[in-house]
mmCIF file of N, CA and C in Angstrom:
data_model
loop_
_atom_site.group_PDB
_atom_site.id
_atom_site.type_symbol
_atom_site.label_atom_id
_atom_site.label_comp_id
_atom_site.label_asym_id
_atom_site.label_seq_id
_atom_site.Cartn_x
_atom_site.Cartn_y
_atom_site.Cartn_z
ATOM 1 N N UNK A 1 71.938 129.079 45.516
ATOM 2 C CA UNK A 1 72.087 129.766 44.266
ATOM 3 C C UNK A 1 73.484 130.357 44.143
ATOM 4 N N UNK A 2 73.855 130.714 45.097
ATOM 5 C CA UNK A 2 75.350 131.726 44.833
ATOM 6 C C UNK A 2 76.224 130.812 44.733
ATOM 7 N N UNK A 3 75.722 129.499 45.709
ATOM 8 C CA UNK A 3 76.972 128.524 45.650
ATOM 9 C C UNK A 3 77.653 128.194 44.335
ATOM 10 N N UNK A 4 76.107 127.731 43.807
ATOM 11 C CA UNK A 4 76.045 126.949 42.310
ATOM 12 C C UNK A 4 76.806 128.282 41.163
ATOM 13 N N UNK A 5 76.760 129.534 41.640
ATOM 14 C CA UNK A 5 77.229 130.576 40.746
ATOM 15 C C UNK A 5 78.738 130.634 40.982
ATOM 16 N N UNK A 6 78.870 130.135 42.387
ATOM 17 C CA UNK A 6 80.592 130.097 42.425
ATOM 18 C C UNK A 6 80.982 128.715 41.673
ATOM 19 N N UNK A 7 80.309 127.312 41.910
ATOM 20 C CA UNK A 7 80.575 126.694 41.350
ATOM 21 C C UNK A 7 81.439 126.684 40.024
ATOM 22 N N UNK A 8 80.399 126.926 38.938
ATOM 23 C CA UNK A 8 80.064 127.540 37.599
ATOM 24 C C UNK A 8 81.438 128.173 37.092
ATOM 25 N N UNK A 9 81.157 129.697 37.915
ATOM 26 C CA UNK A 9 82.309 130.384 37.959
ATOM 27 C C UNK A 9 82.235 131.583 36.446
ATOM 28 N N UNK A 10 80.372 131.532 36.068
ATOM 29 C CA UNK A 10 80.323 131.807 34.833
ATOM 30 C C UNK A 10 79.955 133.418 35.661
ATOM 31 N N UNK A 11 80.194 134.333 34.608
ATOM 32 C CA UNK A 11 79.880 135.895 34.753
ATOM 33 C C UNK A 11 78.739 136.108 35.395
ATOM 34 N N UNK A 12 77.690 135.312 34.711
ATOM 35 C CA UNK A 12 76.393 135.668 35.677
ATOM 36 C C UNK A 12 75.980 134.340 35.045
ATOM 37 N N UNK A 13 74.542 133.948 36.669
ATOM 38 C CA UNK A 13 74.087 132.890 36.595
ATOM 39 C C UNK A 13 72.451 133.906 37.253
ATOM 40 N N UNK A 14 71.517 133.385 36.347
ATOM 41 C CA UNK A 14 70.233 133.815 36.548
ATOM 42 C C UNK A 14 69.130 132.989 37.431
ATOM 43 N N UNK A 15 68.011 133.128 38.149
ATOM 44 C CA UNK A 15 67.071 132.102 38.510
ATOM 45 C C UNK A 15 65.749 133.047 38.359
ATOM 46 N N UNK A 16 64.766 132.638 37.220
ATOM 47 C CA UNK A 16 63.601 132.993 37.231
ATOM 48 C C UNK A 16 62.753 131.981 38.378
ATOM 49 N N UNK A 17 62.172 132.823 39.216
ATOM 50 C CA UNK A 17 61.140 132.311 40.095
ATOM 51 C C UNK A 17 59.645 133.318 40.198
ATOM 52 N N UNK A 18 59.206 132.746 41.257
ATOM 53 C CA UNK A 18 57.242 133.128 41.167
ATOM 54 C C UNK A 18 58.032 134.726 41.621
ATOM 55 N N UNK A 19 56.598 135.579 41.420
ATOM 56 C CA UNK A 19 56.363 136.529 42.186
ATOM 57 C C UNK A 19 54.993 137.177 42.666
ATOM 58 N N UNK A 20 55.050 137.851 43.383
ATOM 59 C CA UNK A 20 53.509 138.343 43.947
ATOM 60 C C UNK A 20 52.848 139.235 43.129
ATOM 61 N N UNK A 21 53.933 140.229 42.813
ATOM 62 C CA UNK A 21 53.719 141.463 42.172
ATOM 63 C C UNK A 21 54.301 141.920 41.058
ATOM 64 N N UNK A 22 54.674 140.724 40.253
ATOM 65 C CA UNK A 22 55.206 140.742 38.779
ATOM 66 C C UNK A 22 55.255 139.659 37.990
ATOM 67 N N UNK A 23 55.351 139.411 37.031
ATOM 68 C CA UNK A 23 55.330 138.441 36.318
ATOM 69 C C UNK A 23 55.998 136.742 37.029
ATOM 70 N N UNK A 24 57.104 137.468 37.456
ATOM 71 C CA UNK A 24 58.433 136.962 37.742
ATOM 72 C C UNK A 24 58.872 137.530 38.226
ATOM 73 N N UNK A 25 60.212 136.900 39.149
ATOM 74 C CA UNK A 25 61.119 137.502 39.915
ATOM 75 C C UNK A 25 62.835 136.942 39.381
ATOM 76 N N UNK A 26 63.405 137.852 39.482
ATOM 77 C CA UNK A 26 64.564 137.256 38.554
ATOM 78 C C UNK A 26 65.949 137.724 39.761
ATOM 79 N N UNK A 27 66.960 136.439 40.099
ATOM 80 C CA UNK A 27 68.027 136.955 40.539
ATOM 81 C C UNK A 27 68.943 136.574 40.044
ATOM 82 N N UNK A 28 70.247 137.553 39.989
ATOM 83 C CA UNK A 28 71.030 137.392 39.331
ATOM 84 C C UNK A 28 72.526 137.610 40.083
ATOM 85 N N UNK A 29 73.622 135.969 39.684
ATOM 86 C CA UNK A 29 74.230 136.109 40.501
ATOM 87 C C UNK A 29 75.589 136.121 39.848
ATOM 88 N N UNK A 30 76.878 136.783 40.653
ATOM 89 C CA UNK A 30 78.232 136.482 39.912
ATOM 90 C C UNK A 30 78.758 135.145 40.891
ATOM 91 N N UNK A 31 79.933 134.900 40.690
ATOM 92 C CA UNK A 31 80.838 134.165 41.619
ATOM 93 C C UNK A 31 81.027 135.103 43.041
ATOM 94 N N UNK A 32 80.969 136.129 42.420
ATOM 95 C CA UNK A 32 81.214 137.043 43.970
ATOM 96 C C UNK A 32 80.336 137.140 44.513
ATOM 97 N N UNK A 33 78.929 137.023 44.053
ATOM 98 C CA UNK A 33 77.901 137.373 44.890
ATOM 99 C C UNK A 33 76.414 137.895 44.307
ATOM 100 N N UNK A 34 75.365 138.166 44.940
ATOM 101 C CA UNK A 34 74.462 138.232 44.405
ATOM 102 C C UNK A 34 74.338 139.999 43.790
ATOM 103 N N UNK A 35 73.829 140.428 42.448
ATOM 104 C CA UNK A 35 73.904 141.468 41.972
ATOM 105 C C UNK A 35 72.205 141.975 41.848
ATOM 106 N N UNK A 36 71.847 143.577 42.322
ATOM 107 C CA UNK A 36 70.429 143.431 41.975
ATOM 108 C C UNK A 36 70.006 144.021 40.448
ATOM 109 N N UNK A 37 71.294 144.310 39.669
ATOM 110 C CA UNK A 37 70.327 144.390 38.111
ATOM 111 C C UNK A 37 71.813 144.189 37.168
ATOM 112 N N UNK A 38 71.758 143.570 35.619
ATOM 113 C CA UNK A 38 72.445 143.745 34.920
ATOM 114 C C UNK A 38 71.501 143.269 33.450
ATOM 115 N N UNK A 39 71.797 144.483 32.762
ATOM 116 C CA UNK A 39 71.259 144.382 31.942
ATOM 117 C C UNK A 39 71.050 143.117 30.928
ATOM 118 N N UNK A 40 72.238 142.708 30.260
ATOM 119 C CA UNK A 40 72.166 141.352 29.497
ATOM 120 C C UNK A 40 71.477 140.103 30.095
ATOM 121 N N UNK A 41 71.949 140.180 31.488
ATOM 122 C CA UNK A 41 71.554 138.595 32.255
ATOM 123 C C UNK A 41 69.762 138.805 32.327
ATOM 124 N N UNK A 42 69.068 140.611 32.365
ATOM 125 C CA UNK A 42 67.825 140.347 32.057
ATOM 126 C C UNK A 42 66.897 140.449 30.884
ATOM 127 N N UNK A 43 67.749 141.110 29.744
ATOM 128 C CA UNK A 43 67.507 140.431 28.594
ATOM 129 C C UNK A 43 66.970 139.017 27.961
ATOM 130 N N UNK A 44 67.951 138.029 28.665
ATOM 131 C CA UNK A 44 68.152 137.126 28.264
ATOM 132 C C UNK A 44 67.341 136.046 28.949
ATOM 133 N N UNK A 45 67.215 136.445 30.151
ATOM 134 C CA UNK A 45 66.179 135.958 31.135
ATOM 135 C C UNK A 45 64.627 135.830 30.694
ATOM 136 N N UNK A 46 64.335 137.121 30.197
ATOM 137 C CA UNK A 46 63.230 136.969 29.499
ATOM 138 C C UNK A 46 62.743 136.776 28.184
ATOM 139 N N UNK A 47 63.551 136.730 27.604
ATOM 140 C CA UNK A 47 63.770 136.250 26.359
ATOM 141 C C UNK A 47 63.279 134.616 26.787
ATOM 142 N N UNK A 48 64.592 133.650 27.672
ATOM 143 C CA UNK A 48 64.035 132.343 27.702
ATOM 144 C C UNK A 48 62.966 132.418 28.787
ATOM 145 N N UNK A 49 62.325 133.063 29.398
ATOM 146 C CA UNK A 49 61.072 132.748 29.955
ATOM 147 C C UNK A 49 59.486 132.886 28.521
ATOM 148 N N UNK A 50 59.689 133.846 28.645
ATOM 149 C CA UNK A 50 58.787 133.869 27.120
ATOM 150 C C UNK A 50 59.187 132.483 26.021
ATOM 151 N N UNK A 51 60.454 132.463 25.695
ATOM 152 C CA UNK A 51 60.211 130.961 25.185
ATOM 153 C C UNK A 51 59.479 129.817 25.743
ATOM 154 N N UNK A 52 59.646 129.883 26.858
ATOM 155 C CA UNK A 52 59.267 128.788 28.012
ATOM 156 C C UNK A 52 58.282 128.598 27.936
ATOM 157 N N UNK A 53 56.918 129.598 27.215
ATOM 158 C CA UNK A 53 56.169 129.950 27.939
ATOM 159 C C UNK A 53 55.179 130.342 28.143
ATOM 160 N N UNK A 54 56.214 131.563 28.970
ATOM 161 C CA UNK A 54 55.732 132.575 30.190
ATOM 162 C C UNK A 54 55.063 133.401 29.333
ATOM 163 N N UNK A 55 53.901 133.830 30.422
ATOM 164 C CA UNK A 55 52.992 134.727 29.558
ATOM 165 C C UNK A 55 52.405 135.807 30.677
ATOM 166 N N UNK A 56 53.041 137.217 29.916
ATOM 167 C CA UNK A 56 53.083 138.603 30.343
ATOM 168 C C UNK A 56 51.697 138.644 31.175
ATOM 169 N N UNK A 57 51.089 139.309 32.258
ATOM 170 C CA UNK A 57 49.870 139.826 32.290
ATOM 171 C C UNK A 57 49.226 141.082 31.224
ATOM 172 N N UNK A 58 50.391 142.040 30.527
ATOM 173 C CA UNK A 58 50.309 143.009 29.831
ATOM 174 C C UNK A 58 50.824 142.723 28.451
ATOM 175 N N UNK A 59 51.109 144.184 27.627
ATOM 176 C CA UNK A 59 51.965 143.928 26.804
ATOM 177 C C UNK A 59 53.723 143.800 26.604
ATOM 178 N N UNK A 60 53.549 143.922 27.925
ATOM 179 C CA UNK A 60 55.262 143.709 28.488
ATOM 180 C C UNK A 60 55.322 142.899 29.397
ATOM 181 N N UNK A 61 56.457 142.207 29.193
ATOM 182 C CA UNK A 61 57.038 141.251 31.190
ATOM 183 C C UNK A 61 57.666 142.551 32.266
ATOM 184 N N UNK A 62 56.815 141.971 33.341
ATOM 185 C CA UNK A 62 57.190 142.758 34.784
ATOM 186 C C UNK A 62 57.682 141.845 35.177
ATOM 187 N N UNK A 63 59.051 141.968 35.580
ATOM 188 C CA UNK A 63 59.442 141.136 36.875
ATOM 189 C C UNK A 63 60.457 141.994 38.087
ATOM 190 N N UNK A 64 60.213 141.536 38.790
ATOM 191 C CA UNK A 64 60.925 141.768 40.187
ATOM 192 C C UNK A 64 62.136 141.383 40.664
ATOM 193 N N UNK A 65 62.761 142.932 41.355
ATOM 194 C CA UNK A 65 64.520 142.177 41.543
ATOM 195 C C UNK A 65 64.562 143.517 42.823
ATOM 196 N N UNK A 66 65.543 142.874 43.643
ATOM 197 C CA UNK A 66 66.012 143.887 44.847
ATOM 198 C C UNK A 66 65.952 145.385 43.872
ATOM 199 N N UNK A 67 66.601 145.677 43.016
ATOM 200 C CA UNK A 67 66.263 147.038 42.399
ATOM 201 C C UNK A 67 65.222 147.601 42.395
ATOM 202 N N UNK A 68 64.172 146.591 42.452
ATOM 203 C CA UNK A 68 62.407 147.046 42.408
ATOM 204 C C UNK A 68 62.038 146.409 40.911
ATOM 205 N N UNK A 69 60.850 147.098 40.279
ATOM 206 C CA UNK A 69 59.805 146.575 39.511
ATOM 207 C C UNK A 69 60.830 146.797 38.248
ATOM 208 N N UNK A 70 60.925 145.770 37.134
ATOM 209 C CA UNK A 70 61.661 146.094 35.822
ATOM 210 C C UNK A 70 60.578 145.790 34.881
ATOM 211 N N UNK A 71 60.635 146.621 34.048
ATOM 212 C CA UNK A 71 59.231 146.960 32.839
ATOM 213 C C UNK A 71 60.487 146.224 31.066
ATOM 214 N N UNK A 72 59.961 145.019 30.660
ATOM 215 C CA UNK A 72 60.983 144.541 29.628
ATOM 216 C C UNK A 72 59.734 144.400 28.246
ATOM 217 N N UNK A 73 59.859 145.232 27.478
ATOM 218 C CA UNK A 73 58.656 145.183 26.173
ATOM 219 C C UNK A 73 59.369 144.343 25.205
ATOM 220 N N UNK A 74 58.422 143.647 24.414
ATOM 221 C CA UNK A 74 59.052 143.214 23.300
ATOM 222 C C UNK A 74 58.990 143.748 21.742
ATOM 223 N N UNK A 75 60.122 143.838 20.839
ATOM 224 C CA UNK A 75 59.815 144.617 19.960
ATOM 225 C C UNK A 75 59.186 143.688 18.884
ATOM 226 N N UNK A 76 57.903 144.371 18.175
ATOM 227 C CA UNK A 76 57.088 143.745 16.802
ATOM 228 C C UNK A 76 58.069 143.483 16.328
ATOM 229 N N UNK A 77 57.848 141.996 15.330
ATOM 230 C CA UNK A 77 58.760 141.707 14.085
ATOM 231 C C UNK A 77 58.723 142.546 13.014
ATOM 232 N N UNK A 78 60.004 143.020 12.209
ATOM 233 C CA UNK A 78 59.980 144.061 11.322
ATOM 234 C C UNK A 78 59.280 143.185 10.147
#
């Protein structure tokens, strides 16, 4: 994964995978190295998993990152 992020060479490179104890587990990497939270890269992460998809156990996606448990709700259409 980090390789492919140095590869790239893009700001951040994401990988949604399984988890035990959350929806998902999400890591997120720069060229320099692996990071345990940034906001946009998990925005966006779940944004395209829910496209994908992925389907919450709740009314929010839990997923998992070295930071610990991240709680991401989605807002009703106005």
């Amino acid at each position: 994964m980090a390789q492919f992020a140095r590869w790239t060479n893009l700001s951040e490179t994401t990988y949604v995978l399984p988890s035990a104890v959350a929806d998902y587990r999400l890591r997120i990497f720069t060229p320099g190295g692996e990071i345990p939270f940034a906001g946009h890269p998990t925005l966006g992460s779940a944004h395209a998993w829910l496209e994908a998809g992925g389907i919450p156990h709740s009314t929010c996606s839990c997923w998992s990152a070295d930071l610990g448990l991240v709680t991401v709700r989605r807002a009703s259409p106005a």
